[in-house]
PDB file of C-alpha atoms in Angstrom:
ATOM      1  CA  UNK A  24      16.655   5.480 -10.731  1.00  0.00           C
ATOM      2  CA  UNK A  25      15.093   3.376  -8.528  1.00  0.00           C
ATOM      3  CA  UNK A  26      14.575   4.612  -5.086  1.00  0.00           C
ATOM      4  CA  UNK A  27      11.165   2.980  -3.767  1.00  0.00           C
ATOM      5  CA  UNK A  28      10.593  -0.901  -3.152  1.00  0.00           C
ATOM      6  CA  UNK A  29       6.837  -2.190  -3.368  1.00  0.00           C
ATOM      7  CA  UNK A  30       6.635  -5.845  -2.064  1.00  0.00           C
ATOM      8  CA  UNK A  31       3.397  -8.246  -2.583  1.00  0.00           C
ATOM      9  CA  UNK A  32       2.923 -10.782   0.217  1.00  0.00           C
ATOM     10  CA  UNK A  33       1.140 -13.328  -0.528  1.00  0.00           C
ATOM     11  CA  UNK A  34       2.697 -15.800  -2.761  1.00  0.00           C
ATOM     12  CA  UNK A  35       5.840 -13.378  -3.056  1.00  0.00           C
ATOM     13  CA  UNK A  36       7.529 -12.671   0.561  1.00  0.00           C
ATOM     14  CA  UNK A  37       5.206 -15.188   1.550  1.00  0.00           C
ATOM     15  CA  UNK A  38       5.005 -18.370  -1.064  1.00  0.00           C
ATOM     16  CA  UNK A  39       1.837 -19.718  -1.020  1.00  0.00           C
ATOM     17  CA  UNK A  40      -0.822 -21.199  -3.454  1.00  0.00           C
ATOM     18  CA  UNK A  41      -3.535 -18.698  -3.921  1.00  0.00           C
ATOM     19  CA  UNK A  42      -6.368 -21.566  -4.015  1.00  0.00           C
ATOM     20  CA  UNK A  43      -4.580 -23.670  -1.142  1.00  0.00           C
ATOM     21  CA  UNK A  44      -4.341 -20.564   1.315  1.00  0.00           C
ATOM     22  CA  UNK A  45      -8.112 -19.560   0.490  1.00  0.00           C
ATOM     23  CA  UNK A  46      -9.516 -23.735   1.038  1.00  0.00           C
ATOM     24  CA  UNK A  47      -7.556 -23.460   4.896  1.00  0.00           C
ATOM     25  CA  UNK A  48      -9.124 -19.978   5.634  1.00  0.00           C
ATOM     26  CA  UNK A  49     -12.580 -20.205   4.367  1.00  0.00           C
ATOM     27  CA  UNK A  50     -12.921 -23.635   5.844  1.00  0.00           C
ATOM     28  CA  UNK A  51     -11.625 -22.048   9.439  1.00  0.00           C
ATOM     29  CA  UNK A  52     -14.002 -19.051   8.615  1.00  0.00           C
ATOM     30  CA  UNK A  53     -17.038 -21.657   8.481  1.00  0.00           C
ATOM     31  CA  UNK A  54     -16.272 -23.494  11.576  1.00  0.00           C
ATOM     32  CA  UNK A  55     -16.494 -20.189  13.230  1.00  0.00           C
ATOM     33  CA  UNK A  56     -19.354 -18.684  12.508  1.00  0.00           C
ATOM     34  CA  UNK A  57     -21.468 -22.192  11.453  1.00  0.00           C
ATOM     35  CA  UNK A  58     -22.739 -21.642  15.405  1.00  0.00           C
ATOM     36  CA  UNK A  59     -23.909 -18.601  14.112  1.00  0.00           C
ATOM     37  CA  UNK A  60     -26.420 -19.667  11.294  1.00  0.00           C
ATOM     38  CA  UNK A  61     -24.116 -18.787   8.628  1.00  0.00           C
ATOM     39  CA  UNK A  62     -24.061 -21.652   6.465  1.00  0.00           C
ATOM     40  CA  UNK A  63     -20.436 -22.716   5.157  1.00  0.00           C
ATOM     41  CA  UNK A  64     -21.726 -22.343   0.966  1.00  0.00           C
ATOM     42  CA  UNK A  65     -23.494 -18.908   1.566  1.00  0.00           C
ATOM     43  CA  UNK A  66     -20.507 -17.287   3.865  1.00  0.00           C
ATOM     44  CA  UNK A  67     -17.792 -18.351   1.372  1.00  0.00           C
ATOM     45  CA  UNK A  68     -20.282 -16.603  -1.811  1.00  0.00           C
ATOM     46  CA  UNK A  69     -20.930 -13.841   0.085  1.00  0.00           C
ATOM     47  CA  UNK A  70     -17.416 -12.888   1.436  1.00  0.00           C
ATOM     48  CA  UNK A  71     -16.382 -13.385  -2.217  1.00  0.00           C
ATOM     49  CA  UNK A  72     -19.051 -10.309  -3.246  1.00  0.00           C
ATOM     50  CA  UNK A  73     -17.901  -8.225  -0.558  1.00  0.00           C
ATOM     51  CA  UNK A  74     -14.370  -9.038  -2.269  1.00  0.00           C
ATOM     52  CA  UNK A  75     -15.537  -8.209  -5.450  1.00  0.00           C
ATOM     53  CA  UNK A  76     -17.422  -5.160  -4.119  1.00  0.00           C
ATOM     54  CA  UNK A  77     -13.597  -3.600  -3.007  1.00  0.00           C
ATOM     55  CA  UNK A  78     -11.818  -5.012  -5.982  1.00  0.00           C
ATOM     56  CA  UNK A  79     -14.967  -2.847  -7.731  1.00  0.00           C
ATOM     57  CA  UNK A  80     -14.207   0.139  -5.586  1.00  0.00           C
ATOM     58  CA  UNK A  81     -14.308   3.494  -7.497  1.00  0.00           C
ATOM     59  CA  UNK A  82     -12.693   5.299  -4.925  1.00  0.00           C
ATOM     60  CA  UNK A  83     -15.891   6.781  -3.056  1.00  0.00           C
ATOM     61  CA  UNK A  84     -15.317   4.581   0.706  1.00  0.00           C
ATOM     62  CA  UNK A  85     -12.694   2.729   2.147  1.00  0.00           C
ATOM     63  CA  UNK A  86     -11.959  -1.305   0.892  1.00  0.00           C
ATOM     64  CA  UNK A  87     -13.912  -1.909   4.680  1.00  0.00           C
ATOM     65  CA  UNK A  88     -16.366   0.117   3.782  1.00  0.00           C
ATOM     66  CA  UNK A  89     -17.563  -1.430   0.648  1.00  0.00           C
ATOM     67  CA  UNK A  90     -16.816  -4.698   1.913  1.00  0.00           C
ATOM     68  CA  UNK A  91     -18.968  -4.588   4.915  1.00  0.00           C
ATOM     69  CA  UNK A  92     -21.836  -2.932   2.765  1.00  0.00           C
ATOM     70  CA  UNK A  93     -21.986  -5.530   0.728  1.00  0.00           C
ATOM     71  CA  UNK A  94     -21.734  -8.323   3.386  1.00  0.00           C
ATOM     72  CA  UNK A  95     -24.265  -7.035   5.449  1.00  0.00           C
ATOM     73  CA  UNK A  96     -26.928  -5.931   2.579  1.00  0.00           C
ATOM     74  CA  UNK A  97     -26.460 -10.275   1.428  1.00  0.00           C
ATOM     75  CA  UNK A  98     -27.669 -11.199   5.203  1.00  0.00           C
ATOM     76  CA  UNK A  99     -29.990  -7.720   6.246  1.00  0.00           C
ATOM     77  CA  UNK A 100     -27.726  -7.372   8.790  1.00  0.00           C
ATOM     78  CA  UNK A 101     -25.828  -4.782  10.733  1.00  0.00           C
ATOM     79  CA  UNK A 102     -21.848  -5.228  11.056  1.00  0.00           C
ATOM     80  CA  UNK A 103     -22.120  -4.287  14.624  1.00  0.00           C
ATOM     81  CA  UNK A 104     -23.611  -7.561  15.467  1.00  0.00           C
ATOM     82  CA  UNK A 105     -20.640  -9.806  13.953  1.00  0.00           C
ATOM     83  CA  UNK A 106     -17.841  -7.202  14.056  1.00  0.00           C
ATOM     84  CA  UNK A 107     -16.318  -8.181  17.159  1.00  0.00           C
ATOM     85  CA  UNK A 108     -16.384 -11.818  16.235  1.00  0.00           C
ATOM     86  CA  UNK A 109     -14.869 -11.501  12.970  1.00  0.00           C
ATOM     87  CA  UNK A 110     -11.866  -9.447  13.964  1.00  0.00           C
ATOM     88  CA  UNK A 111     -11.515 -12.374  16.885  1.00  0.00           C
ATOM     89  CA  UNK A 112     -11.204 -14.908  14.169  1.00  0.00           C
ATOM     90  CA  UNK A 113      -8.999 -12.595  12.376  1.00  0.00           C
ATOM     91  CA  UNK A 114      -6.499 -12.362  15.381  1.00  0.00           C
ATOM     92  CA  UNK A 115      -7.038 -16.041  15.994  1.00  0.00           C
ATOM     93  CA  UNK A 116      -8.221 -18.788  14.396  1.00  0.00           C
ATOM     94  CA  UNK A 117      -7.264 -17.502  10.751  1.00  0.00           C
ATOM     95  CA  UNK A 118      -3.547 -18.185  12.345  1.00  0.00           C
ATOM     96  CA  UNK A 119      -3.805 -22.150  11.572  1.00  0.00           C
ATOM     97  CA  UNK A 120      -3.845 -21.029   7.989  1.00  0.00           C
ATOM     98  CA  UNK A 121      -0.278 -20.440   7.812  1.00  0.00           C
ATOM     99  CA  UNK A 122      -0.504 -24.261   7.395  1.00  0.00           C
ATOM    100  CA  UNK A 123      -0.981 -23.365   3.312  1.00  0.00           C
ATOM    101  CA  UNK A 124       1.924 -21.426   3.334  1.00  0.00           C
ATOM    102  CA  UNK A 125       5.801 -22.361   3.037  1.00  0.00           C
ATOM    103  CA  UNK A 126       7.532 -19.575   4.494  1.00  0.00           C
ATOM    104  CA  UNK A 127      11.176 -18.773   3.295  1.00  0.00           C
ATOM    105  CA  UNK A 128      14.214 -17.095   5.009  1.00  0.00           C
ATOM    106  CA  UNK A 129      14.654 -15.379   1.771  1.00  0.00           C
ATOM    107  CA  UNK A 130      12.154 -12.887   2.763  1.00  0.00           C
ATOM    108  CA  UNK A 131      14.517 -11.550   5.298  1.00  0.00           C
ATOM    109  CA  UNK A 132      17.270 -11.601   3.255  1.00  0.00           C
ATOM    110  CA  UNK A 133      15.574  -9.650   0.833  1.00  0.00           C
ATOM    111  CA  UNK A 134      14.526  -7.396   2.882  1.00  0.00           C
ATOM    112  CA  UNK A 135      17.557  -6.707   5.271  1.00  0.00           C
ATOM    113  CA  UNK A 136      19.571  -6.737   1.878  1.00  0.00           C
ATOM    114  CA  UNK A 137      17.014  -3.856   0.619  1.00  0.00           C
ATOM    115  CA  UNK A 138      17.451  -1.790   4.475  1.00  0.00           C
ATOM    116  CA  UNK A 139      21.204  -2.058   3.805  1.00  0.00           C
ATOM    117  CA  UNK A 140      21.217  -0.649   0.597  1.00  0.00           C
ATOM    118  CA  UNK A 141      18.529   2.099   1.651  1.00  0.00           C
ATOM    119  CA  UNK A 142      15.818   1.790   0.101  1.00  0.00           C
ATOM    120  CA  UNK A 143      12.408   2.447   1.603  1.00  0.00           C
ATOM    121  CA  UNK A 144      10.422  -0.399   1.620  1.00  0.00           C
ATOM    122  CA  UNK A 145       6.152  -0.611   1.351  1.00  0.00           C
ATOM    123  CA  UNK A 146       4.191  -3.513   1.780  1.00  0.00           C
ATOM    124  CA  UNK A 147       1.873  -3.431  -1.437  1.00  0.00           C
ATOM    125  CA  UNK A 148      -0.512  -6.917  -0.602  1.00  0.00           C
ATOM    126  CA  UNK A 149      -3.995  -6.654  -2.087  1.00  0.00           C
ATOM    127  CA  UNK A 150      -5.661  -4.206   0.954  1.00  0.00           C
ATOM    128  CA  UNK A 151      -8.835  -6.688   0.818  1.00  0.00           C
ATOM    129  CA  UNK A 152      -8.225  -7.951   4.659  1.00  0.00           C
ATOM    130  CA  UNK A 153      -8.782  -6.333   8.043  1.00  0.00           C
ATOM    131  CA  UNK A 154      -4.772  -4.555   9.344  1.00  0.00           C
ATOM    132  CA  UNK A 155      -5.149  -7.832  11.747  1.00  0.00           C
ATOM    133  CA  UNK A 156      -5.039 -10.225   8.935  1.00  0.00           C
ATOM    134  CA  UNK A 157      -2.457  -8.198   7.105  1.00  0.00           C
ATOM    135  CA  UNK A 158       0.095  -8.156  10.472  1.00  0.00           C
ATOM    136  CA  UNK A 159      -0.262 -12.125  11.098  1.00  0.00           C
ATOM    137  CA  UNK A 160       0.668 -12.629   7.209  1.00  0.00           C
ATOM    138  CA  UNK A 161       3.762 -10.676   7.621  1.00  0.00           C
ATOM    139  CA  UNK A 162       5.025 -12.450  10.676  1.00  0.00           C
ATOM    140  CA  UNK A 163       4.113 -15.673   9.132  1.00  0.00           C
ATOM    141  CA  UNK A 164       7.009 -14.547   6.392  1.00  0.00           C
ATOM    142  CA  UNK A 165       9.288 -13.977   8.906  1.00  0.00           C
ATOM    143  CA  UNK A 166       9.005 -10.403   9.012  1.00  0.00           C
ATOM    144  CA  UNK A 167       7.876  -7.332  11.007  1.00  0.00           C
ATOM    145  CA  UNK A 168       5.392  -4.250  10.115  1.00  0.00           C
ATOM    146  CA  UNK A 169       8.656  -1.956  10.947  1.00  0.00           C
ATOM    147  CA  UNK A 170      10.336  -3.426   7.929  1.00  0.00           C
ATOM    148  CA  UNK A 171       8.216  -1.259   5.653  1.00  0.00           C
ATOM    149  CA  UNK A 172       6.865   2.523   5.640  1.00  0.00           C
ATOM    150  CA  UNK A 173       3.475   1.797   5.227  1.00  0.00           C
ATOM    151  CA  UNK A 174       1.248  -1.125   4.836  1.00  0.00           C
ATOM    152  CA  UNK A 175      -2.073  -2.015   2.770  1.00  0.00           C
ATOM    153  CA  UNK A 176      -4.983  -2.742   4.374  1.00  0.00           C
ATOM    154  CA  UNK A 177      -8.903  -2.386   3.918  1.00  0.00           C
ATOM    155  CA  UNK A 178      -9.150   0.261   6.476  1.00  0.00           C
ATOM    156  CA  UNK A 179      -7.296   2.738   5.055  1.00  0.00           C
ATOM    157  CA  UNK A 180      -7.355   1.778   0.968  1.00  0.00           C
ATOM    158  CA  UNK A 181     -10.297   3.138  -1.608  1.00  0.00           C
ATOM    159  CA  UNK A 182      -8.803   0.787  -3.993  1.00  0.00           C
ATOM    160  CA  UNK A 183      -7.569  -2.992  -4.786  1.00  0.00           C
ATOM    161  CA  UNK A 184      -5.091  -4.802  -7.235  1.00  0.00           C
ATOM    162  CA  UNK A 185      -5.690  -5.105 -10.218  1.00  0.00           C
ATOM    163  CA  UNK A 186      -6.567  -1.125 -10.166  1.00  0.00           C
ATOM    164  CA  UNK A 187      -3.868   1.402 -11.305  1.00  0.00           C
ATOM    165  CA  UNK A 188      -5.362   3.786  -8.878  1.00  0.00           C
ATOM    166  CA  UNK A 189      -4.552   1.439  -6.243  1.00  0.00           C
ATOM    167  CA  UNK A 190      -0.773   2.198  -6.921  1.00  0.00           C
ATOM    168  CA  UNK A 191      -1.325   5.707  -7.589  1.00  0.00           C
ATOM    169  CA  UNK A 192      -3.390   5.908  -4.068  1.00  0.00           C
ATOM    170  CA  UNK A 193       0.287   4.636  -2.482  1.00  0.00           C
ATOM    171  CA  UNK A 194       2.038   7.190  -4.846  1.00  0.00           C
ATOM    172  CA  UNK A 195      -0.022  10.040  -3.689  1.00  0.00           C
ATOM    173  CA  UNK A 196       0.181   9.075  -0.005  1.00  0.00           C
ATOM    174  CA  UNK A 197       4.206   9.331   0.333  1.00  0.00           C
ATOM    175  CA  UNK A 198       4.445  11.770  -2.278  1.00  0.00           C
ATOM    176  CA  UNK A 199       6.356   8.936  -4.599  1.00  0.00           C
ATOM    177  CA  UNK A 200       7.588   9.329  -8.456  1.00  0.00           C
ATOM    178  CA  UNK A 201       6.344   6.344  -9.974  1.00  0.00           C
ATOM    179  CA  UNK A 202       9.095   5.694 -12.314  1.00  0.00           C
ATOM    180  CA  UNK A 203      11.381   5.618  -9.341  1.00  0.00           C
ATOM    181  CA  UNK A 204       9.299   2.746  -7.688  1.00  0.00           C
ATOM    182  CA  UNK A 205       9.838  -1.244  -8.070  1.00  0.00           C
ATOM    183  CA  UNK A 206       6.833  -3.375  -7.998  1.00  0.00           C
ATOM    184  CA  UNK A 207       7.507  -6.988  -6.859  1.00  0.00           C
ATOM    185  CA  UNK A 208       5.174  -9.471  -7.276  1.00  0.00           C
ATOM    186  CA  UNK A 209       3.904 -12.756  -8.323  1.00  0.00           C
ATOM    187  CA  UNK A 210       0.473 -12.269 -10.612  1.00  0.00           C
ATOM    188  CA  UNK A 211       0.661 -10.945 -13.475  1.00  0.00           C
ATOM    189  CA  UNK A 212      -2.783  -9.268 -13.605  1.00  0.00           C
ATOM    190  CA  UNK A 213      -2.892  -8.025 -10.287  1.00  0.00           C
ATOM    191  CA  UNK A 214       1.106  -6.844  -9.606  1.00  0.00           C
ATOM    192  CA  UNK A 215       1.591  -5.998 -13.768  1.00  0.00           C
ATOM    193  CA  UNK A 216      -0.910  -3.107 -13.386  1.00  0.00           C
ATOM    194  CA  UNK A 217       1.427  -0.985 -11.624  1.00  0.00           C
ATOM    195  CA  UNK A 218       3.740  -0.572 -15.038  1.00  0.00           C
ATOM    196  CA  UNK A 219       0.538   1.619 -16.184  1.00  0.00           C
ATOM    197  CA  UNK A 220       1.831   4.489 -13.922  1.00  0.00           C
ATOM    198  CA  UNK A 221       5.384   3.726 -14.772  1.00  0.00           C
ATOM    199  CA  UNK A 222       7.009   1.272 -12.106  1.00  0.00           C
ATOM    200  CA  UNK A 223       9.525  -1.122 -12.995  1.00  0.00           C
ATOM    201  CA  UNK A 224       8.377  -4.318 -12.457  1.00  0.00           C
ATOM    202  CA  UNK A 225       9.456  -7.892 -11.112  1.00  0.00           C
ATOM    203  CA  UNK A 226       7.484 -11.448 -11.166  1.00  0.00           C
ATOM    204  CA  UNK A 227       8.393 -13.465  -8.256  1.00  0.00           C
ATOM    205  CA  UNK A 228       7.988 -17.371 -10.597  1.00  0.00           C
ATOM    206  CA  UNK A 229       8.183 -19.660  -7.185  1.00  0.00           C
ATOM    207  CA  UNK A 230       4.349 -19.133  -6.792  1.00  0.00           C
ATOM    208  CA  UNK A 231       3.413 -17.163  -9.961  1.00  0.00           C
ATOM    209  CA  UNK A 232      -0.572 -16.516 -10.469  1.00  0.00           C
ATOM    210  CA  UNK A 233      -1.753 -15.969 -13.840  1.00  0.00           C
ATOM    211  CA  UNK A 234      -4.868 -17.310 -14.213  1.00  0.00           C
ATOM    212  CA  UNK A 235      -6.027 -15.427 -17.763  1.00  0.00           C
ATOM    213  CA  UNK A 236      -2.449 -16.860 -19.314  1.00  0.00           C
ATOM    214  CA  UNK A 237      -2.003 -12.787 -19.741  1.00  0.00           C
ATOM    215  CA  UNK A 238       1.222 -12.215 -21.559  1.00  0.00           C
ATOM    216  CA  UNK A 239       3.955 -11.924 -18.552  1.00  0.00           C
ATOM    217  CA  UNK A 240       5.330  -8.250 -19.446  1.00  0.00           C
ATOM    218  CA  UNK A 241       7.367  -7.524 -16.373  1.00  0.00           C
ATOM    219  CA  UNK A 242      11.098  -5.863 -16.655  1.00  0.00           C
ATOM    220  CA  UNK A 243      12.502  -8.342 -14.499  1.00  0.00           C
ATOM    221  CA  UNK A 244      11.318 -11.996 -13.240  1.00  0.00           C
ATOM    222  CA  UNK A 245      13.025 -14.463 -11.597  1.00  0.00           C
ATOM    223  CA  UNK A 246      12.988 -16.917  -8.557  1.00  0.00           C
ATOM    224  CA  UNK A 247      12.881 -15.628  -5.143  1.00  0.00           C
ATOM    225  CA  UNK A 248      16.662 -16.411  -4.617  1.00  0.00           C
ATOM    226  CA  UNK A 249      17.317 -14.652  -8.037  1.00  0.00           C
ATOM    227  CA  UNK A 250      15.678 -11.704  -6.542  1.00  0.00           C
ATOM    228  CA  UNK A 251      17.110 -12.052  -3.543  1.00  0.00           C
ATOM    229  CA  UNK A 252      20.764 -11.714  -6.146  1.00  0.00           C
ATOM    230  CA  UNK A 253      18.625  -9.469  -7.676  1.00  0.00           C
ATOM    231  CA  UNK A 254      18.580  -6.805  -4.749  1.00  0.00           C
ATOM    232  CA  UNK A 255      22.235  -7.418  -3.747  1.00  0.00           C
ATOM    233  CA  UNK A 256      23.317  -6.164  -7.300  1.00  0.00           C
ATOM    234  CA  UNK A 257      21.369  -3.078  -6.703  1.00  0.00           C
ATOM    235  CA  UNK A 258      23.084   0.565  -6.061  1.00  0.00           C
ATOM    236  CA  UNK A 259      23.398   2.055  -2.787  1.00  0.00           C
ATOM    237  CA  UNK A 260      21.234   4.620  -2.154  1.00  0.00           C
ATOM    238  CA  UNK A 261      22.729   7.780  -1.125  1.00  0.00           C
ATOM    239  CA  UNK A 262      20.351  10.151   1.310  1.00  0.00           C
TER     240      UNK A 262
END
């Protein structure tokens, strides 16, 4: 039985194009540290290494951790310098990229629906931004960090979609059965690798990512209003 809700963000509570959202906040991530000497072509490669480096992560340091490792080693620098600025941008300018998103009420109703019914609800987005990041995202949806139990950020995570011990990690944390956990979703790489621990599954189509035309395996897919329908048909949950 179902007791456990795992909701993606982006591109699932919060529809967006994947390469659309990155153009607006790499090119707002250039313009603020251009001033800086970073030029716009080396930033953009080198934040996507540091990505790499906590997609990569076996587990041994935190997602911010590897990240910042990496970063740092590409410019021989130390994060102290930058840190402050970064987490700035993070709080402000990166705001102007919810431009590249199309926010829908559904993501309330979804998750009010999901409250109702009483089900515990954890936000499982890719933990490869600063908590910052993470909290504008979810009020860009229309939504609040109270709305779920925990959050995933690169602070706190030693692993990244598409891992299985990224899932397990949240799991382990609240002391969670897999097979009693839902994992919705829109890529099927990154959101499909939960099923290896035993979640059910759902693919959010409105903004579905499946760039390796991987077979889409999921239990359930649907729109977001079908989930939305989806939810409402679901039991009560007694406690």
């Amino acid at each position: 039985m179902i007791k456990h809700l795992l909701f993606d963000l982006d591109g699932t509570l919060l529809p967006l194009t994947q390469d659309d959202f990155v153009n607006y906040y790499f090119g707002f991530l250039c313009k603020r540290f251009e001033k800086f000497g970073f030029e716009p072509k080396r930033l953009v490669k080198s934040v996507w290494k540091g990505t790499a480096a906590m997609v990569l992560n076996d587990g041994s340091k935190t997602n911010e951790q590897a990240f910042w490792d990496c970063f740092c080693a590409e410019y021989d620098i130390k994060r102290e310098t930058y840190d402050a600025e970064f987490l700035d941008f993070y709080t402000n300018e990166f705001n102007k990229a919810i431009a590249a998103t199309r926010p829908t009420p559904l993501a309330r109703e979804v998750v009010d629906t999901a409250h109702a019914k009483g089900y515990d609800l954890y936000l499982a987005t890719n933990p490869i931004f600063p908590r910052v990041a993470t909290l504008n995202r979810i009020h860009w949806a229309g939504l609040r960090p109270e709305d779920f139990v925990d959050i995933t950020t690169y602070e706190v995570c030693r692993y990244s979609k598409p891992n299985p011990e990224y899932f397990r990690e949240i799991c382990q944390k609240h002391a969670l059965d897999p097979r009693e956990c839902l994992m919705v979703g829109n890529d099927a790489e990154e959101d499909l690798a939960s099923a290896a621990l035993g979640m059910t599954t759902y693919i959010v189509t409105d903004c579905l990512e499946n760039k390796k035309n991987l077979p889409l395996t999921a239990d359930y897919s649907g729109t977001m209003a079908e989930l939305a329908e989806f939810v409402a048909a679901m039991p009560t949950i007694e406690k």
